[in-house]
Short mmCIF file of C-alpha atoms and ligand atoms in Angstrom, two decimals:
data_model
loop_
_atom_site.label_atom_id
_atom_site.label_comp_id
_atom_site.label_asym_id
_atom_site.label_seq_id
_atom_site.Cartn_x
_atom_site.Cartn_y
_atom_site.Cartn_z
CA UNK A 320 106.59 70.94 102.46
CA UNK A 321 104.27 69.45 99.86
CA UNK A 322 101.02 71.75 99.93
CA UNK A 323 101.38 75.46 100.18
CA UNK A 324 101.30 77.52 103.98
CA UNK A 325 98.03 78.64 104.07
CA UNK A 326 97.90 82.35 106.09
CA UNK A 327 94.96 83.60 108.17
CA UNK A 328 95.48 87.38 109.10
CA UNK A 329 92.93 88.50 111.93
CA UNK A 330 93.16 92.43 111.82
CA UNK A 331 93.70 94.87 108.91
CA UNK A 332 94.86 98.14 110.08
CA UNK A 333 98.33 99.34 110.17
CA UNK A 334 100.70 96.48 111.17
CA UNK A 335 97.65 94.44 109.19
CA UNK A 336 99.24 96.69 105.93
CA UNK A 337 102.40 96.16 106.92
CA UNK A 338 102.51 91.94 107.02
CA UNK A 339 100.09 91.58 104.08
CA UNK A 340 103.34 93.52 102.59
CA UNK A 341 105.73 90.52 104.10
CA UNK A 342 103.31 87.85 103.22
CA UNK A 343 103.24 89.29 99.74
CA UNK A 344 107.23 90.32 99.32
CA UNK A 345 108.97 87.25 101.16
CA UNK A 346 108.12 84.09 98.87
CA UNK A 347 109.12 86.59 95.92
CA UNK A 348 112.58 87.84 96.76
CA UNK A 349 113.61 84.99 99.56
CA UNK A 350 113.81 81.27 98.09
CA UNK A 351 111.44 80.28 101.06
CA UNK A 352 111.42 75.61 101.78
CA UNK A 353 107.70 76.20 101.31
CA UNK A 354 105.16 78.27 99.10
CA UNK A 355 102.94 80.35 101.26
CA UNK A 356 99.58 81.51 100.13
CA UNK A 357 97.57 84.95 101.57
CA UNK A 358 94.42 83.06 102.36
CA UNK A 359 91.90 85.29 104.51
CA UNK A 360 92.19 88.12 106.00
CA UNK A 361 89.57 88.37 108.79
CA UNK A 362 87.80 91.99 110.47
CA UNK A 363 84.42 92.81 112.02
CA UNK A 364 83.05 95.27 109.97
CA UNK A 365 82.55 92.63 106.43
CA UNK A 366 82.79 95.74 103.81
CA UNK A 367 86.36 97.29 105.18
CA UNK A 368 87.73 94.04 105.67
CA UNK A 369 86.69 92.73 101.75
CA UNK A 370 88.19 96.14 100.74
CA UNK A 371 91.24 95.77 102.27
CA UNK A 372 91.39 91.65 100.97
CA UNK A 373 91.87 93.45 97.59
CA UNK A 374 93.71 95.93 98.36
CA UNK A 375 96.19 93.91 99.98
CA UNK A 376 96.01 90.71 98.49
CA UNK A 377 94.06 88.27 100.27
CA UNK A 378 92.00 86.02 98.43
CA UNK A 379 89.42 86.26 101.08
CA UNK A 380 88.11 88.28 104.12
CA UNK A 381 86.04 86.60 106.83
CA UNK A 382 83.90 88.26 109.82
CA UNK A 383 84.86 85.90 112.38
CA UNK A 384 87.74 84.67 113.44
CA UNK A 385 86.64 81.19 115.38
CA UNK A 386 85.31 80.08 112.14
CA UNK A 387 88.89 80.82 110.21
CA UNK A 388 90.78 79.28 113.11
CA UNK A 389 88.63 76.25 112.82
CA UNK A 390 89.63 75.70 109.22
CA UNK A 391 91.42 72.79 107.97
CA UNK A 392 92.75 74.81 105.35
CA UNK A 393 94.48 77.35 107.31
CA UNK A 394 98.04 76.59 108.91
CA UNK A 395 99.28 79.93 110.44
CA UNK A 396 97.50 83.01 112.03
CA UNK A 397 98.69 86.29 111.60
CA UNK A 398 97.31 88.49 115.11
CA UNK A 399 97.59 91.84 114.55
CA UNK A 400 94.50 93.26 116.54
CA UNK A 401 94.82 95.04 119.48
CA UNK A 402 96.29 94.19 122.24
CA UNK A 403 92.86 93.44 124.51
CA UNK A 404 92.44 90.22 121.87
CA UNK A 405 95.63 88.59 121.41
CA UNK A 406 95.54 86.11 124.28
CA UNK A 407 91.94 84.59 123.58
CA UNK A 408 92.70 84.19 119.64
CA UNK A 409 96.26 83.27 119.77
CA UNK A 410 95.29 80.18 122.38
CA UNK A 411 92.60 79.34 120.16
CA UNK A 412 94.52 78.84 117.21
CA UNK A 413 97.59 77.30 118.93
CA UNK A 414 95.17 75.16 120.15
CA UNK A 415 93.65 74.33 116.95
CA UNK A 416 96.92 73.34 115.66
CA UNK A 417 97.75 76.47 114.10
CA UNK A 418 101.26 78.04 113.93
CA UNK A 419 100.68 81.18 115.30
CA UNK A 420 102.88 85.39 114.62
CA UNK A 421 101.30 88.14 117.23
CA UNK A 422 102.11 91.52 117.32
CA UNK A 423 103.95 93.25 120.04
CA UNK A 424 103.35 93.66 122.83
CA UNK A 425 102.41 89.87 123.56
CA UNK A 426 99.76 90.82 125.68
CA UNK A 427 97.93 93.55 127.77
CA UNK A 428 98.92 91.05 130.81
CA UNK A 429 101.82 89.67 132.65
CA UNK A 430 98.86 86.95 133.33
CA UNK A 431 97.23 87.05 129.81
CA UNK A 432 101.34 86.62 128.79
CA UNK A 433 102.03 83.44 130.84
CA UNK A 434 98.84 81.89 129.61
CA UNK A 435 100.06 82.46 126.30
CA UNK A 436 103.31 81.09 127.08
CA UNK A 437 101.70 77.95 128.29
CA UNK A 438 99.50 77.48 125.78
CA UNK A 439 102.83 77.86 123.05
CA UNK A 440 105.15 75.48 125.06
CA UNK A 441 102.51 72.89 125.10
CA UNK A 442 101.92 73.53 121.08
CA UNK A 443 105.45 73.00 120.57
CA UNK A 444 105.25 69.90 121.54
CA UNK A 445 103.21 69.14 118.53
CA UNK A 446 105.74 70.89 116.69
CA UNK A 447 103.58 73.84 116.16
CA UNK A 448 105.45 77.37 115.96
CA UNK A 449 104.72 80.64 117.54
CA UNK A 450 106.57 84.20 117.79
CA UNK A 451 106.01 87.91 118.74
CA UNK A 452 106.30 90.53 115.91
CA UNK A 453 109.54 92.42 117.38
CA UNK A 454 110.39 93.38 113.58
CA UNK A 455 113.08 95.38 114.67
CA UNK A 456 115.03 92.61 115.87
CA UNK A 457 114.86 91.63 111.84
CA UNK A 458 116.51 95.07 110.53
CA UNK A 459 120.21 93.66 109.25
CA UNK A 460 121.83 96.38 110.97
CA UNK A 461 120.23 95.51 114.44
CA UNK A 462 120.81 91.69 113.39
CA UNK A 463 124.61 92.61 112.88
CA UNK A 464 124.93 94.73 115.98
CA UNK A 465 123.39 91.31 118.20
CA UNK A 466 126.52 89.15 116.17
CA UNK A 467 129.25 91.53 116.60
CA UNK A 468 128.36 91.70 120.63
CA UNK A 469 127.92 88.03 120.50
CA UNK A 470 131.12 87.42 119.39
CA UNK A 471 132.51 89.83 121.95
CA UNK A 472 133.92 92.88 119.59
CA UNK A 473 133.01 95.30 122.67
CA UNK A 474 133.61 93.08 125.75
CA UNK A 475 131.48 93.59 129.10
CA UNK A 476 128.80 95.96 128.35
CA UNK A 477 129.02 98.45 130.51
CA UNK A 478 125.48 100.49 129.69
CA UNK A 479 122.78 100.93 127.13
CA UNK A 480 120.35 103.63 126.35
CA UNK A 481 117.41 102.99 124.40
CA UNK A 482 114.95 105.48 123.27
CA UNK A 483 111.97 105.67 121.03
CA UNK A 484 110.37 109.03 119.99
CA UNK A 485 107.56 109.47 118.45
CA UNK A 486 105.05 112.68 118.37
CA UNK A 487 102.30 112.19 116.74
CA UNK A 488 100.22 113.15 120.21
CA UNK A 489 101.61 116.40 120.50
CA UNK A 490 98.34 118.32 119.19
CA UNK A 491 95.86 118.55 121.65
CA UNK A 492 92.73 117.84 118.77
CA UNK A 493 94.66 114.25 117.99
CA UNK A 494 91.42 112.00 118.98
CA UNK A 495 91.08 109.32 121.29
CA UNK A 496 91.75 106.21 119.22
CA UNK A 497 92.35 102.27 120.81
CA UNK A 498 95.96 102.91 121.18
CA UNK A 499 94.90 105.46 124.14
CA UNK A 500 92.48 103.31 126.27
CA UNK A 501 94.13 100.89 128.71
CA UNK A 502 91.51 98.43 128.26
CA UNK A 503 92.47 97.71 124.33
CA UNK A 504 95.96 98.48 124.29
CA UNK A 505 96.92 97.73 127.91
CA UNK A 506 99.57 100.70 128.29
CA UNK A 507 100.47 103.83 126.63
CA UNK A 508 104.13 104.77 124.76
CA UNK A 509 105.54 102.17 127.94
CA UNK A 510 103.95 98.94 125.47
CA UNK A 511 103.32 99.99 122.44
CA UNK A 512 107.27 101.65 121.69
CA UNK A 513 108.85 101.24 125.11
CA UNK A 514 108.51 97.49 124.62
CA UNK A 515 110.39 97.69 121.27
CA UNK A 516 113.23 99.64 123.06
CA UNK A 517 113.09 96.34 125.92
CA UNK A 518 112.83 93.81 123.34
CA UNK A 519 116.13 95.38 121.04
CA UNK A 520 118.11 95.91 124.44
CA UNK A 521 117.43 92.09 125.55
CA UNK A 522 118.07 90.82 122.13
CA UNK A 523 121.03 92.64 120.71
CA UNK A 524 123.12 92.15 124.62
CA UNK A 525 121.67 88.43 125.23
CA UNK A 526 120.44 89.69 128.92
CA UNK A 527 117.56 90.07 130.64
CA UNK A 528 116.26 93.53 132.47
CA UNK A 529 116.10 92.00 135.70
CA UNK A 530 115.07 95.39 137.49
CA UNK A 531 113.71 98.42 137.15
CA UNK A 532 113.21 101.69 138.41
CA UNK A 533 110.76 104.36 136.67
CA UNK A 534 107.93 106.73 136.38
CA UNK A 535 104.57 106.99 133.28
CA UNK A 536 103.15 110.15 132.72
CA UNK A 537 99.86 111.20 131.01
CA UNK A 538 100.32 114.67 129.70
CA UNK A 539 97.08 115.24 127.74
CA UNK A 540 94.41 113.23 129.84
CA UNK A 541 90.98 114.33 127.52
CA UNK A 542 90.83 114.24 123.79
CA UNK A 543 88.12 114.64 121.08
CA UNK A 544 86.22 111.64 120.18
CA UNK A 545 86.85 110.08 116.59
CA UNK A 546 83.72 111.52 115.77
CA UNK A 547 83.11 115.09 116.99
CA UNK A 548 80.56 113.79 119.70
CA UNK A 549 82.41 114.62 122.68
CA UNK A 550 85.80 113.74 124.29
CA UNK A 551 86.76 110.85 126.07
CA UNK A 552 89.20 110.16 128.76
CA UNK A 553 93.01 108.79 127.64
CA UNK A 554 93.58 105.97 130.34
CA UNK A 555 96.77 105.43 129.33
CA UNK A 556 100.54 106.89 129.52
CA UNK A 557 101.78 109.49 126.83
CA UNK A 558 105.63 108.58 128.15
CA UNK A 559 107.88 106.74 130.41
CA UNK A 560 111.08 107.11 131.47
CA UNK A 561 112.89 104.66 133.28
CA UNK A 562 116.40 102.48 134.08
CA UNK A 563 116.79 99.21 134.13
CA UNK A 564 119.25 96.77 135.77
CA UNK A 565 120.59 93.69 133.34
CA UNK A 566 121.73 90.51 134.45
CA UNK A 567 125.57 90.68 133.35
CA UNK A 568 125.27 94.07 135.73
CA UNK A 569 125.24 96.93 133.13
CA UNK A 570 123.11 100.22 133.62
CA UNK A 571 120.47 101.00 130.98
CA UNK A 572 118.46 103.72 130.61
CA UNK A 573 114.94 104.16 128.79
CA UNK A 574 112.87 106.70 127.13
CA UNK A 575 109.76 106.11 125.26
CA UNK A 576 107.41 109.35 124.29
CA UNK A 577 105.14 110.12 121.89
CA UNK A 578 105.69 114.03 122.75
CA UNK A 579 109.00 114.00 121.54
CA UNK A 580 108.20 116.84 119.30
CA UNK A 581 109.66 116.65 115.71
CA UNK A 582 110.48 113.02 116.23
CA UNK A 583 108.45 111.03 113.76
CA UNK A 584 109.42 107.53 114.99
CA UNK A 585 113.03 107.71 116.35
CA UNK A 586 114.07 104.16 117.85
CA UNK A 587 117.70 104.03 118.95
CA UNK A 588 120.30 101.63 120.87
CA UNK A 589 123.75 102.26 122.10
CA UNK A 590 125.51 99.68 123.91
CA UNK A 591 128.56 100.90 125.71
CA UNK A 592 131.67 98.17 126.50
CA UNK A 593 134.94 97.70 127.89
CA UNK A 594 136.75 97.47 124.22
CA UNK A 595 134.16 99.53 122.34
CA UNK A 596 130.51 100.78 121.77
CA UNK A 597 127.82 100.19 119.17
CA UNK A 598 125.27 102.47 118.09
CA UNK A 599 122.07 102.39 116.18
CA UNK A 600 118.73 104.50 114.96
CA UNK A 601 116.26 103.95 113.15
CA UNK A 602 116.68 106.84 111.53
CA UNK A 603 119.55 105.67 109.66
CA UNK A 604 117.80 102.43 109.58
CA UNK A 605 120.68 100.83 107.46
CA UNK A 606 123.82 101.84 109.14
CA UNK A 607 125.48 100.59 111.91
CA UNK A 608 127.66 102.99 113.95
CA UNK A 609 130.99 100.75 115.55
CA UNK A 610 133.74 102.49 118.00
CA UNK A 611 136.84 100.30 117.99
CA UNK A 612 138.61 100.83 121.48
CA UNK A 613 141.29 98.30 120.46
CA UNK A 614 142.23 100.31 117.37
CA UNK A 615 145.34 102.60 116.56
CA UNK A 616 144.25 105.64 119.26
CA UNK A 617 145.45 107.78 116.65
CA UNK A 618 142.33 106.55 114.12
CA UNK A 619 140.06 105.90 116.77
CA UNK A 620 135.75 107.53 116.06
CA UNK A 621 132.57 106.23 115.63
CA UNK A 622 132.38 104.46 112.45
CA UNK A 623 129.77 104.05 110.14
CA UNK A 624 129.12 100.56 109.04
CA UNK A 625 127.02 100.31 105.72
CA UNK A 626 124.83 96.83 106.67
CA UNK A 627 124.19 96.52 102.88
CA UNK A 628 126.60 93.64 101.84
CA UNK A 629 125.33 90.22 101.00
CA UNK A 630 127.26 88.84 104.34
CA UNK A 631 124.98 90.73 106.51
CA UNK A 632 121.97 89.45 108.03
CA UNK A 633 119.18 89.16 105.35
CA UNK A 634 120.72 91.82 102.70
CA UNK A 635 121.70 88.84 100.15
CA UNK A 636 118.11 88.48 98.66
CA UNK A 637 117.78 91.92 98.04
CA UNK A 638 119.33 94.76 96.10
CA UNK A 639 123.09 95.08 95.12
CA UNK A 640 125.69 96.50 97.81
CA UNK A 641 124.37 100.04 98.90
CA UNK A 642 120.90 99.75 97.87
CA UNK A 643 118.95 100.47 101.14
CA UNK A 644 116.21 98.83 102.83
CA UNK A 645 113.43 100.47 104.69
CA UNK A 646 110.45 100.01 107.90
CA UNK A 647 108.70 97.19 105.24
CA UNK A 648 111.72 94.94 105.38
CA UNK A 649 111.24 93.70 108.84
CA UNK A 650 107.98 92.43 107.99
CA UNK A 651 109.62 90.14 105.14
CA UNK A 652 112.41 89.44 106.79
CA UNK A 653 109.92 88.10 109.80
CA UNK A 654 107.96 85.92 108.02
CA UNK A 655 110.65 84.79 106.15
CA UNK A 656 111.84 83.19 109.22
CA UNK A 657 108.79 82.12 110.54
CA UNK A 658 108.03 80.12 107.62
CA UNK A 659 111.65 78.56 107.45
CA UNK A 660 111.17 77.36 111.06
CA UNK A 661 107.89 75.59 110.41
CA UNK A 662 108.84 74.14 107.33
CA UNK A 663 112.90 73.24 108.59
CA UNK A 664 112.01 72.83 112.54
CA UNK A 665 114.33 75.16 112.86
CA UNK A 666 114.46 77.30 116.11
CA UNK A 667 112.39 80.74 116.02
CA UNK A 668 112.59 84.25 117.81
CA UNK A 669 111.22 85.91 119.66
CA UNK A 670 109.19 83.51 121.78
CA UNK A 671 105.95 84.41 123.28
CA UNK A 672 108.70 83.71 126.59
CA UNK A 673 110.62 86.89 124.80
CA UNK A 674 107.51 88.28 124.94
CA UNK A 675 106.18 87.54 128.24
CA UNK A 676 109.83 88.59 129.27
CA UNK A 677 109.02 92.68 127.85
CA UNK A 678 105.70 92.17 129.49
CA UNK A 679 107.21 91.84 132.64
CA UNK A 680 109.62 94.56 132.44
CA UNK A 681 106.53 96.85 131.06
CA UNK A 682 104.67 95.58 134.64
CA UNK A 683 107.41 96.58 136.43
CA UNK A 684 107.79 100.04 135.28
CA UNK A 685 104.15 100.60 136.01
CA UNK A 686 104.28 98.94 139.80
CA UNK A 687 107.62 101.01 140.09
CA UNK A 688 105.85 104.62 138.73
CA UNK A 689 103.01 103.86 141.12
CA UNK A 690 105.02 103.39 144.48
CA UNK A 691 106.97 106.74 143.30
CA UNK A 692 109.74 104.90 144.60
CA UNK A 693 112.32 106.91 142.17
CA UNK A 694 111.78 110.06 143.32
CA UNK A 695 114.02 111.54 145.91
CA UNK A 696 113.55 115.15 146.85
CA UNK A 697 117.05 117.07 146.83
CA UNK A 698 116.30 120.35 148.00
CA UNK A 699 117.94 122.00 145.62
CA UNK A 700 114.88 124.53 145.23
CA UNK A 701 116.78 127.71 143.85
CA UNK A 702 115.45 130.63 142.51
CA UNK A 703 116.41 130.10 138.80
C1 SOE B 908 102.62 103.22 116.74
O1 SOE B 908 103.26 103.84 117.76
C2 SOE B 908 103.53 102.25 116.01
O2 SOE B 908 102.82 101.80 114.91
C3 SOE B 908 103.88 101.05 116.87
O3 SOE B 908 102.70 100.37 117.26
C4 SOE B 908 104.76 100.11 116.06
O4 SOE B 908 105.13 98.99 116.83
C5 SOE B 908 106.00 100.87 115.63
O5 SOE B 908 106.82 100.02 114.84
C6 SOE B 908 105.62 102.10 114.83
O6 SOE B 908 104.71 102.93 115.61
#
């Protein structure tokens, strides 16, 4: 590329902290085709957003977001608003020409998802490149554990379980905040960690959740407003618990919560196959747990592969073997290969199709919880 990749980022909270930290970290430790520069970072309220330009970076902040998009000096937008605003300014600025990252979920929608879709199939054509923030996907160990299944080290998968924990809703005085209200974040632990725990099953097995079967649950339905003038209705789930059916025929089994008390923000996979199983959690973000079937029976056990050698996935820019990498990581690792695909042409994940694919499933388990159609009574009422 001749001139440097000029970056819009529309948001600033949280995930707006954590990719100003990618933007900033990835042309440093990666040796990226092109030079990227931290342009504007855009936000309604002009004083927060010119605060958090400096504190993260950006050389400018903006109020409104057409007017960035519009730009001839911007090349990519960065989306990481809530989810109520991703499909208007994500077709805007693939429309404008823009290459376009979004935060996950894709959309509130399976209909705001297939618009979005459209709109990135038909920028494509104009070589213009778009993806869905699963940073997950982008930890080496998870990287590793989609190879090594790939490449058929544990046969026909048999079952998964994926789970992600979180409790930071437990206490009753937590206030209402966007993530709560259907209307801005579009569902409840089911989209905002459930889809992670979709995405990582889809990408690490190369299937599809073709079917579903589940139930949502709201456990605390009225919290204290933000500030102290009331309390406000939570319109959306607090957890979800459901199975799914993949295409190659395997069982899986989900669980996402955010009243999994004492878990701070516990994402794990296990895929279970005919010659052996992999495991992974977040927890122990940098191993990789591997159960050999085919080996010696006398040596046989669960074990733990260190993901920190310069042959795995990503780990080669960083530190020497068996210095660690953390949550931040992702974020580089992401826009490390977002940038490498616009400036190479080279083919990027996950597609706002991946995306619109979780969507789906997170649809489904919602039209499922709503016909009850998993419950079946069993009678089995014993005094206990
Ligand atoms: C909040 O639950 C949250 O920030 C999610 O929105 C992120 O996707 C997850 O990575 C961490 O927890």
């Amino acid at each position: 590329m001749t001139r440097p990749l000029r970056v819009a980022m529309i948001g600033y909270g949280f995930m707006g902290a954590a990719h100003s930290v990618g933007w900033r970290q990835a042309p440093r430790v990666f040796g990226l085709p092109a030079e990227v520069e931290m342009a504007v970072v855009v936000g309604r309220n002009g004083n927060a957003v010119a605060e958090a330009a400096k504190q993260w970076g950006w050389q400018e902040s903006a109020t409104d977001w057409r007017e960035v998009i519009a730009r001839d000096d911007i090349d990519i937008v960065d989306i990481v608003t809530p989810g109520d605003s991703h499909a208007e300014i994500a077709i805007a600025a693939l429309e404008a020409g823009k290459h376009v990252i979004v935060e996950k979920p894709l959309s509130n929608t399976v209909a705001e998802g297939e618009a979005m879709a459209d709109a990135a199939a038909r920028a494509a054509e104009r070589g213009v490149k778009s993806m869905v923030g699963f940073t997950y996907r982008r930890v080496p160990a998870v990287t590793l554990l989609r190879d090594l299944i790939a490449e058929g080290k544990i046969g026909r998968i048999h079952r998964v379980r994926a789970s992600y924990q979180q409790d930071w809703l437990v206490d009753p005085d937590a206030p209402l905040s966007w993530r709560l209200q259907k209307e801005l974040a579009g569902s409840g632990a089911l989209g905002d960690i459930g889809a992670h725990a979709i995405d990582l099953t889809q990408f690490v097995t190369g299937q599809s959740v073709d079917r579903v079967s589940g139930t949502i649950d709201t456990i605390i339905a009225e919290r204290p407003l933000a500030d102290g003038s009331g309390t406000g209705a939570v319109t959306v789930d607090d957890i979800a618990i459901f199975t799914g059916r993949l295409s190659g025929g395997a069982l899986a089994s989900f669980d996402a919560s955010r009243f999994a008390t004492g878990r701070k923000n516990a994402l794990s996979i296990e895929v279970s196959g005919e010659f052996g199983a992999l495991a992974w959690n977040f927890e122990d973000l940098n191993s990789l747990q591997y159960y050999d079937r085919t080996a010696d029976s006398r040596a046989q056990g669960f074990a733990q592969v260190l993901v920190t050698e310069p042959e795995h996935p990503y780990v080669a820019a960083w530190w020497p073997a068996g210095h660690m990498l953390g949550y931040e990581h992702g974020f580089t690792h992401q826009v490390v290969d977002l940038v490498t695909s616009i400036a190479d042409g080279t083919p990027l994940h996950s597609s706002f199709e991946e995306g619109l694919s979780v969507q789906r499933v997170l649809d489904a388990v919602e039209r499922s919880s709503a016909a009850e159609s998993a419950w079946v009574e069993t009678r089995s009422a014993v005094a206990v």
